XYZ file of C-alpha atoms in Angstrom:
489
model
C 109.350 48.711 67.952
C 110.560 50.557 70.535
C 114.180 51.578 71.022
C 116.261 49.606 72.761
C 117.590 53.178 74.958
C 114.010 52.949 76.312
C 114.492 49.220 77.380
C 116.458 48.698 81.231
C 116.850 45.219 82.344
C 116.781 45.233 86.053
C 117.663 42.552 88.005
C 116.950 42.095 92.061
C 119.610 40.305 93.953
C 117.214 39.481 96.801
C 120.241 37.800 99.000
C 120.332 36.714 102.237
C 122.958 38.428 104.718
C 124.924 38.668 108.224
C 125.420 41.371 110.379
C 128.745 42.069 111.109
C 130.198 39.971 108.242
C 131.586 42.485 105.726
C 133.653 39.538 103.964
C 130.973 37.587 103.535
C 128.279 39.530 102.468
C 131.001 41.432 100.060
C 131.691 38.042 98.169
C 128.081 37.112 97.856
C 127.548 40.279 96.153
C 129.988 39.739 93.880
C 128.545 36.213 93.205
C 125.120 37.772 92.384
C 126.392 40.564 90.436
C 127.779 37.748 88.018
C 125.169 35.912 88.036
C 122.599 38.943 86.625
C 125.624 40.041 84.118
C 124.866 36.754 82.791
C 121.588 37.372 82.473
C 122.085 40.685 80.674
C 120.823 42.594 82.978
C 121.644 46.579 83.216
C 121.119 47.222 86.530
C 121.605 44.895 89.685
C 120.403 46.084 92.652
C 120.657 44.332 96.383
C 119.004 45.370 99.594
C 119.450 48.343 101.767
C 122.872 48.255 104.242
C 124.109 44.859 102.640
C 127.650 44.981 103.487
C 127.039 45.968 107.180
C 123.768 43.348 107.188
C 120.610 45.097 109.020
C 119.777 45.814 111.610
C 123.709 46.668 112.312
C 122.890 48.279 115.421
C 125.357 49.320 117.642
C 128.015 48.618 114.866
C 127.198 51.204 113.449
C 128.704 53.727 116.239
C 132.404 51.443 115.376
C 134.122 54.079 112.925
C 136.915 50.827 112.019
C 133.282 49.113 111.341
C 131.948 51.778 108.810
C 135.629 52.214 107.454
C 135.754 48.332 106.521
C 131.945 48.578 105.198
C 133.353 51.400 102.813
C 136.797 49.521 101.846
C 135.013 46.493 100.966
C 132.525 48.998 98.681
C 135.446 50.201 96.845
C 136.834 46.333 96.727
C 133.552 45.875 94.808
C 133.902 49.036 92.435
C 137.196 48.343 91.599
C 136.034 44.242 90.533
C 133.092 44.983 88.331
C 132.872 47.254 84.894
C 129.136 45.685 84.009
C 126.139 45.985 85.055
C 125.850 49.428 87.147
C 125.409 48.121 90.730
C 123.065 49.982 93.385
C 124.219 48.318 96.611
C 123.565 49.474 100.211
C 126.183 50.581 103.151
C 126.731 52.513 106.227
C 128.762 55.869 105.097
C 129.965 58.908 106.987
C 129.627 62.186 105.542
C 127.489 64.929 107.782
C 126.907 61.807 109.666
C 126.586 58.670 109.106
C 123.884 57.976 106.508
C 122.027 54.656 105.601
C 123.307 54.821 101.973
C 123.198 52.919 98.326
C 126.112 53.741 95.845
C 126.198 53.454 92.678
C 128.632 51.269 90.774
C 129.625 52.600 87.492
C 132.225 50.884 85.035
C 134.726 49.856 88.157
C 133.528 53.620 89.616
C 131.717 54.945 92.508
C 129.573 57.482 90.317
C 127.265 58.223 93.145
C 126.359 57.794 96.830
C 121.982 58.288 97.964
C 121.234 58.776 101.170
C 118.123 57.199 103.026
C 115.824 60.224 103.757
C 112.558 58.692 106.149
C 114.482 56.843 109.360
C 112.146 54.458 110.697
C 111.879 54.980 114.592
C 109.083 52.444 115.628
C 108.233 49.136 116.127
C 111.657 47.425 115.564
C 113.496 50.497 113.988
C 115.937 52.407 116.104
C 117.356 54.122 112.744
C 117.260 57.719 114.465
C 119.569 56.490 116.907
C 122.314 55.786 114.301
C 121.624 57.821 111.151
C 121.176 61.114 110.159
C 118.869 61.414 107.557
C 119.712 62.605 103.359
C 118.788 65.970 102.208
C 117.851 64.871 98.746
C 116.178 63.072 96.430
C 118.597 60.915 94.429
C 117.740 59.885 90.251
C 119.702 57.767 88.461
C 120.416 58.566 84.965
C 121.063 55.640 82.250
C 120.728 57.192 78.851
C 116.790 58.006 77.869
C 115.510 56.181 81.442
C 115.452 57.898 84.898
C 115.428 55.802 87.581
C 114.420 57.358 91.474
C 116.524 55.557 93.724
C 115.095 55.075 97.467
C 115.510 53.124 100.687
C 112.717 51.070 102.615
C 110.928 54.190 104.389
C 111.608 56.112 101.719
C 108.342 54.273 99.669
C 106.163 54.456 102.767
C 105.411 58.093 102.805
C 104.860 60.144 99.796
C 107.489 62.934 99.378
C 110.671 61.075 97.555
C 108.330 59.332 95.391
C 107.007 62.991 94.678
C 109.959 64.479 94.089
C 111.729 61.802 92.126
C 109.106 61.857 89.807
C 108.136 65.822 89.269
C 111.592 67.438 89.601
C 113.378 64.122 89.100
C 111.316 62.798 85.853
C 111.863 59.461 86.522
C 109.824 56.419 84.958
C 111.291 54.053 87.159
C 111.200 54.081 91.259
C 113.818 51.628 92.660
C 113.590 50.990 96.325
C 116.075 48.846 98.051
C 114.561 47.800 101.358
C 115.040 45.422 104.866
C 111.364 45.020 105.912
C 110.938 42.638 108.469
C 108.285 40.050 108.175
C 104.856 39.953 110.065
C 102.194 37.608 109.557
C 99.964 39.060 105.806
C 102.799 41.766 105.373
C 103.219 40.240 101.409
C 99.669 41.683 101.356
C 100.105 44.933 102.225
C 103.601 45.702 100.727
C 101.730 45.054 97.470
C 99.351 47.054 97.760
C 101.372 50.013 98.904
C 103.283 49.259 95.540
C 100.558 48.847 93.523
C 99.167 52.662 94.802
C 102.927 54.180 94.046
C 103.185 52.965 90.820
C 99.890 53.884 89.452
C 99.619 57.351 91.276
C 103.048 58.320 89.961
C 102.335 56.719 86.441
C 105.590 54.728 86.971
C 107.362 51.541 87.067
C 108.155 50.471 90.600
C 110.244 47.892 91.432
C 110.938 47.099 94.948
C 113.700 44.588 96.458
C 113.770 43.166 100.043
C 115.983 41.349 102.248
C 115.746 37.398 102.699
C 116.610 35.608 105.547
C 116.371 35.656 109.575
C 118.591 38.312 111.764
C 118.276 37.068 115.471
C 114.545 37.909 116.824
C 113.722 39.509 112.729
C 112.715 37.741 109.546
C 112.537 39.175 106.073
C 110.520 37.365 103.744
C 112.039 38.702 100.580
C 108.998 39.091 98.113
C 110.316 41.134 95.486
C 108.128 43.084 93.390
C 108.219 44.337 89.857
C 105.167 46.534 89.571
C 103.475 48.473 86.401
C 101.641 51.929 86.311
C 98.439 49.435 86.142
C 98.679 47.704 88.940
C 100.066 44.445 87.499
C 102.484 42.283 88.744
C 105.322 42.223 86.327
C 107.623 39.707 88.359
C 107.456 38.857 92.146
C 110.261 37.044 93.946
C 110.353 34.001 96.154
C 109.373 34.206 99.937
C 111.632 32.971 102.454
C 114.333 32.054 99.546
C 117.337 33.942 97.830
C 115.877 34.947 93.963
C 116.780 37.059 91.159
C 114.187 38.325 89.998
C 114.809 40.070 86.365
C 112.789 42.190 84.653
C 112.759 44.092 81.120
C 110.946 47.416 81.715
C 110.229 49.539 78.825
C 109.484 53.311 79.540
C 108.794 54.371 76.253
C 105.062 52.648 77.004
C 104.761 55.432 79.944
C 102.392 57.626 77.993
C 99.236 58.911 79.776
C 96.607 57.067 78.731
C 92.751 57.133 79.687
C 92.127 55.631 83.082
C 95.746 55.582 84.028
C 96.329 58.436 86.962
C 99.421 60.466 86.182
C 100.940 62.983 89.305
C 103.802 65.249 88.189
C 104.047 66.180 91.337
C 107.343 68.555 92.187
C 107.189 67.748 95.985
C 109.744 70.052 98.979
C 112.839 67.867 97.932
C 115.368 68.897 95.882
C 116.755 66.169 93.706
C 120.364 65.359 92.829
C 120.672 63.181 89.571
C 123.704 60.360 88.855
C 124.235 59.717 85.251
C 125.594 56.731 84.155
C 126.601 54.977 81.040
C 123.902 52.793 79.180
C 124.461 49.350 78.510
C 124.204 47.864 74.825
C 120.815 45.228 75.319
C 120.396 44.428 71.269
C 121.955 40.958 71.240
C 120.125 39.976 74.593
C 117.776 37.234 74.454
C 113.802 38.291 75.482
C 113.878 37.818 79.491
C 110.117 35.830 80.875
C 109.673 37.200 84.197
C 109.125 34.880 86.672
C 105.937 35.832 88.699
C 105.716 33.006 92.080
C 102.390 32.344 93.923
C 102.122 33.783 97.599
C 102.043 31.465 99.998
C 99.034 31.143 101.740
C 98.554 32.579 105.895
C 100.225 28.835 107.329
C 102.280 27.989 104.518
C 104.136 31.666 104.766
C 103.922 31.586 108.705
C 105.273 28.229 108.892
C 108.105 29.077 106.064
C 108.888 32.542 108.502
C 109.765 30.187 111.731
C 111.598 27.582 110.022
C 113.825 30.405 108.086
C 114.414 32.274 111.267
C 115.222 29.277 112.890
C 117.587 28.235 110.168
C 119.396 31.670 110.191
C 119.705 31.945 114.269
C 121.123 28.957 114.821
C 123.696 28.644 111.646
C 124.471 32.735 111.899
C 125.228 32.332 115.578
C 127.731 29.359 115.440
C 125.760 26.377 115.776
C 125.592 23.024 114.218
C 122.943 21.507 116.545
C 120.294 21.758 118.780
C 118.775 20.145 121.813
C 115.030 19.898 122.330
C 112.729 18.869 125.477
C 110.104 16.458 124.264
C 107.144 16.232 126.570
C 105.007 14.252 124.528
C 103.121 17.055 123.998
C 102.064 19.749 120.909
C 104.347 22.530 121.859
C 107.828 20.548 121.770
C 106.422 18.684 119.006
C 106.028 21.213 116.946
C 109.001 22.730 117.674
C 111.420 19.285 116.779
C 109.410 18.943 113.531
C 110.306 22.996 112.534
C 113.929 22.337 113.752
C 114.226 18.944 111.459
C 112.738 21.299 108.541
C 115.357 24.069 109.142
C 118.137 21.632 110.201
C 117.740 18.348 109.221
C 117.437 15.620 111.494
C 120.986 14.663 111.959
C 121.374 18.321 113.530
C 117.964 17.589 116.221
C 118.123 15.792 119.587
C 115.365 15.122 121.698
C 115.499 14.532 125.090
C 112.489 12.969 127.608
C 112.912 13.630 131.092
C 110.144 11.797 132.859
C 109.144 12.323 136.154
C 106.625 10.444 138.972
C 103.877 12.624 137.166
C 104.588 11.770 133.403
C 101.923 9.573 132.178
C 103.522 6.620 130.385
C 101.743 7.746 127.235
C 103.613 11.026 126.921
C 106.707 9.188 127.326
C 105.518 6.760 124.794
C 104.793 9.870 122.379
C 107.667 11.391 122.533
C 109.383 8.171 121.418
C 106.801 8.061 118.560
C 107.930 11.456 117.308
C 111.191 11.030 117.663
C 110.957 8.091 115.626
C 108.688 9.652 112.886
C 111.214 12.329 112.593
C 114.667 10.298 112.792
C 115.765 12.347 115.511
C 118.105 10.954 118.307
C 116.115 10.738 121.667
C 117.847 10.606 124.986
C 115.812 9.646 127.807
C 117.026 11.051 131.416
C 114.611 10.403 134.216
C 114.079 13.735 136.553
C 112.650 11.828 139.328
C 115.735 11.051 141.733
C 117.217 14.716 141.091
C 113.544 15.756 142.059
C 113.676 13.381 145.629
C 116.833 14.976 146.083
C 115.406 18.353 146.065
C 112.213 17.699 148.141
C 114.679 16.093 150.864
C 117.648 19.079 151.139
C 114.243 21.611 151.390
C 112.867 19.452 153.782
C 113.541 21.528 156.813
C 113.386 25.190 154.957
C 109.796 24.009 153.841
C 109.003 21.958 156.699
C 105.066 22.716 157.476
C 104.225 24.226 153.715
C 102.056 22.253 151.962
C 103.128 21.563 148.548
C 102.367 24.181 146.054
C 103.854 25.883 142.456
C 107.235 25.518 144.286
C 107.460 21.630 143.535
C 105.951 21.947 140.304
C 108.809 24.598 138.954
C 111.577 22.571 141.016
C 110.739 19.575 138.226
C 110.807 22.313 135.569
C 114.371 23.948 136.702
C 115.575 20.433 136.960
C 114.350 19.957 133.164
C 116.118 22.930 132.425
C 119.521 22.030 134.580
C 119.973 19.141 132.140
C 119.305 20.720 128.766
C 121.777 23.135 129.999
C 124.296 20.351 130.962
C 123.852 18.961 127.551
C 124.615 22.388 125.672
C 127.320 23.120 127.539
C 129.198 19.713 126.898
C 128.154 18.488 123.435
C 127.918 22.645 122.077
C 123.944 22.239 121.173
C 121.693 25.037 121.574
C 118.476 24.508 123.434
C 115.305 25.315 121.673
C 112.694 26.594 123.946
C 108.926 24.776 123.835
C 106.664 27.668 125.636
C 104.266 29.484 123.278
C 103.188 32.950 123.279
C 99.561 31.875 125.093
C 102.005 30.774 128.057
C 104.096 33.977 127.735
C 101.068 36.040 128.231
C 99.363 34.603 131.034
C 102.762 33.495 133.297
C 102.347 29.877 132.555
C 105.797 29.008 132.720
C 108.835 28.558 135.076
C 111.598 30.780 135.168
C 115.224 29.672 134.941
C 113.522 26.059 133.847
C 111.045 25.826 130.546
C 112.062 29.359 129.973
C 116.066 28.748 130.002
C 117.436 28.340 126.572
C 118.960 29.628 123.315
C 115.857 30.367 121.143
C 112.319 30.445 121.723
C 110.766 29.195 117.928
C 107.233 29.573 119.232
C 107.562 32.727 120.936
C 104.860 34.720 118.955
C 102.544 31.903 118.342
C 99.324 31.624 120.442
C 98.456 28.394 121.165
C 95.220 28.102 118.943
C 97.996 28.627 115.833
C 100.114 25.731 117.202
C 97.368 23.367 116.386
C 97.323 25.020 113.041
C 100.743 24.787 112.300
C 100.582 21.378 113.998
C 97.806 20.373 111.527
C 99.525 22.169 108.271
C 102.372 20.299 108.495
C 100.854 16.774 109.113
C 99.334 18.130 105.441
C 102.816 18.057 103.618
C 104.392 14.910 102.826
C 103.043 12.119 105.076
C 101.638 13.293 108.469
C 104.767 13.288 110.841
C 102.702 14.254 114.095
C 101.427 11.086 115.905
C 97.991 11.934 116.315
C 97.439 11.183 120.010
C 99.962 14.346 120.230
C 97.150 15.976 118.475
C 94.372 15.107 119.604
C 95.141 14.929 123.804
C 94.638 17.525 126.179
C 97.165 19.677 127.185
C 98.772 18.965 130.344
C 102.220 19.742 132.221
C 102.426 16.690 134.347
C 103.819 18.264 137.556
C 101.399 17.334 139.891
C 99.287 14.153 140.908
């Protein structure tokens, strides 16, 4: 039997978070820490920058902001004697640093710095941070654990380094890595290659949750120096994910790849106090299924969606319904991330709208158990055609009438947000985006646009996927009819 020195429990508080709210986001931590002391874990980690939330942006250039992110860290030291706690903030030192600390019986024992900023894509990290000098082990008893952050996996050196000069059997990475369609995928694989060319244990941790226009899926992974998958966390959900890993079973053996590599970085060790594990019950890691390409990309819009609209103040939302697939789609995700108590639909037919479209968007509405609120355009639009009448006077009609109907459509979704407080979800999809097929200041105006990076073709899909769950709630004329925006004979 192996010796329970060689044993670490590590639990993965994959949490979800808010940027800006230090208060919040210190007592959730606390929360979680309790809950994986009652699992008997060792360890607790959470994700990288979790009491400033990420992407903290232009907070992060506040000095009273990264003095409050640092009080509440202390708050949290001084609260907890079990487990140790690797948790993620904005410090200041020679710069300000994207940073874990370690918690350490009701101590600060040590502060890692992120070394690879991120300046692509989404990431701006350059612009804020500076980046750490070393490599950063943690020492409990017979186990070395390399401590990293996000980037810090991506590219080879700390991995190196933590592992040659470092020694350690275990890589930890705390991470925020925002969510794009079959990243699961590849974030697994990346692990899978770490682990087995460093002979190691990895276990990586990601943020959960939507951040205005970013996602994070979560997907946690605990990963062996085989390749298997020792635990994986929940997608689009809040999960600990707890896992016993036992380094005494890191011997080489034949066909596992072992690189002792010493890498550039030097590496600065914290040592902390091991944790008595021989009256702890055996801990089953829990390993979920990955959803499947519409099942995650439908779970990514309806957590986003979720997050947006509760993070930024809102209780409800208002929602055009044209009887078409766009808006349909888009009530149906809100009902799923709201509920429909929280989702109003509003028709606004003009001389165009074929009776069926007004006669489907009372169908949905129905299927769903949404309010609907019907305002006809077509008086507004009169009104409109007869104040231009002398400023257009010899133009034959053209686009111009068309996106009058559409500003009009906006006007009163507008009206509505202002005086009830409901924030208008946008209908247009990406295919529209692209191509200019849609009216500015009127299908564009609005709070949120749900379908923003979803081509049309995938509408359908999702359309189609979620008539799968449950019973179908998508009449299927709204399916099956072609596309039209009824703004013109």
């Amino acid at each position: 039997m192996p010796k329970r020195a060689s044993i670490i429990r590590l639990a993965l508080a994959q949490v979800n978070l808010t940027v800006g709210d230090i208060g919040g986001n210190t007592r959730k931590v606390l929360r979680w820490i309790d809950r994986a002391d009652r699992q008997g874990a060792d360890i607790v980690a959470f994700p990288e920058l979790t009491l400033a939330g990420y992407p903290a942006e232009d907070l992060l250039l506040k000095k009273r902001f990264l003095d409050d992110c640092r009080s509440a860290l202390e708050r949290i030291a001084g609260k907890v004697k079990r487990p140790v706690v690797v948790v993620g903030f904005p410090s200041l030192g020679d710069g300000t640093h994207s940073s874990v600390a370690i918690i350490d019986r009701g101590r600060i024992a040590g502060i890692c710095n992120k070394i690879e900023l991120p300046n692509y894509g989404v990431f701006d990290e350059r612009r804020y941070f500076s980046p750490g000098k070393r490599a950063c082990v943690l020492a409990l008893d017979k186990v070395r654990i390399g401590v990293s952050i996000c980037e810090d996996i991506w590219l080879e050196g700390v991995s190196a380094a933590q592992v040659g000069r470092g020694k350690a059997q275990i890589i930890l990475n705390v991470s925020c890595s925002p969510y794009h369609a079959g990243k699961g995928a590849q974030r697994e694989a990346l692990m899978k290659a770490r682990a087995a060319a460093n002979n190691v244990y990895v276990a990586y941790l990601n943020l959960v949750g939507g951040q205005d226009e970013l996602v994070f899926d979560g997907h946690s992974l605990v990963i062996d120096p085989e390749g298997k998958i020792l635990a994986r966390g929940k997608q689009f959900d809040e999960d600990l994910v707890v896992a016993d890993l036992d380094v005494s079973l890191l011997k080489r053996r034949p066909g596992t790849r072992h690189r002792a590599v010493a890498g550039g970085l030097p590496v600065a060790t914290v040592k902390v106090e091991a944790r008595p594990g021989s009256r702890r019950r055996k801990v089953t890691p829990t390993v979920h299924r990955p959803l499947d390409r519409l099942e995650e990309i439908y779970a990514a819009i309806v957590t986003g969606t979720r997050d947006y609209v509760k993070k930024n103040g809102f209780d409800k939302v208002v929602i055009g319904l044209s009887g078409g697939i766009d808006s349909a789609l888009v009530a149906v995700m809100a009902v799923d991330a709201l509920g429909k108590e929280s989702v109003t639909g509003v028709s606004m037919p003009s001389r165009y709208s074929s009776p069926r479209s007004v006669t489907d968007a009372r169908k949905l509405a129905r299927s769903l158990g949404i309010k609907l609120m019907e305002v006809g355009i077509d008086a507004i639009f009169a009104s409109y055609l007869e104040t231009l009448k002398v400023a257009l006077k010899g133009q034959p009609e053209d686009v111009t009438e068309e996106n009058i109907q559409a500003r009009v459509r906006g006007n009163i979704l507008m009206a509505l947000s202002n005086k009830f407080g409901w924030l208008v979800l946008t209908t247009g999809n990406k295919s529209e985006l692209a191509v200019g097929y849609c009216t500015l200041y009127g299908d564009l105006a609005g709070g949120f646009a749900i379908l923003k990076d979803v081509p049309k073709t995938l509408v359908y899909e999702l359309a189609a996927y979620r008539n799968l769950i449950g019973r179908p709630v998508i009449p299927e004329p709204i399916l099956t009819k072609a596309p039209s925006a009824e703004l013109r004979p």
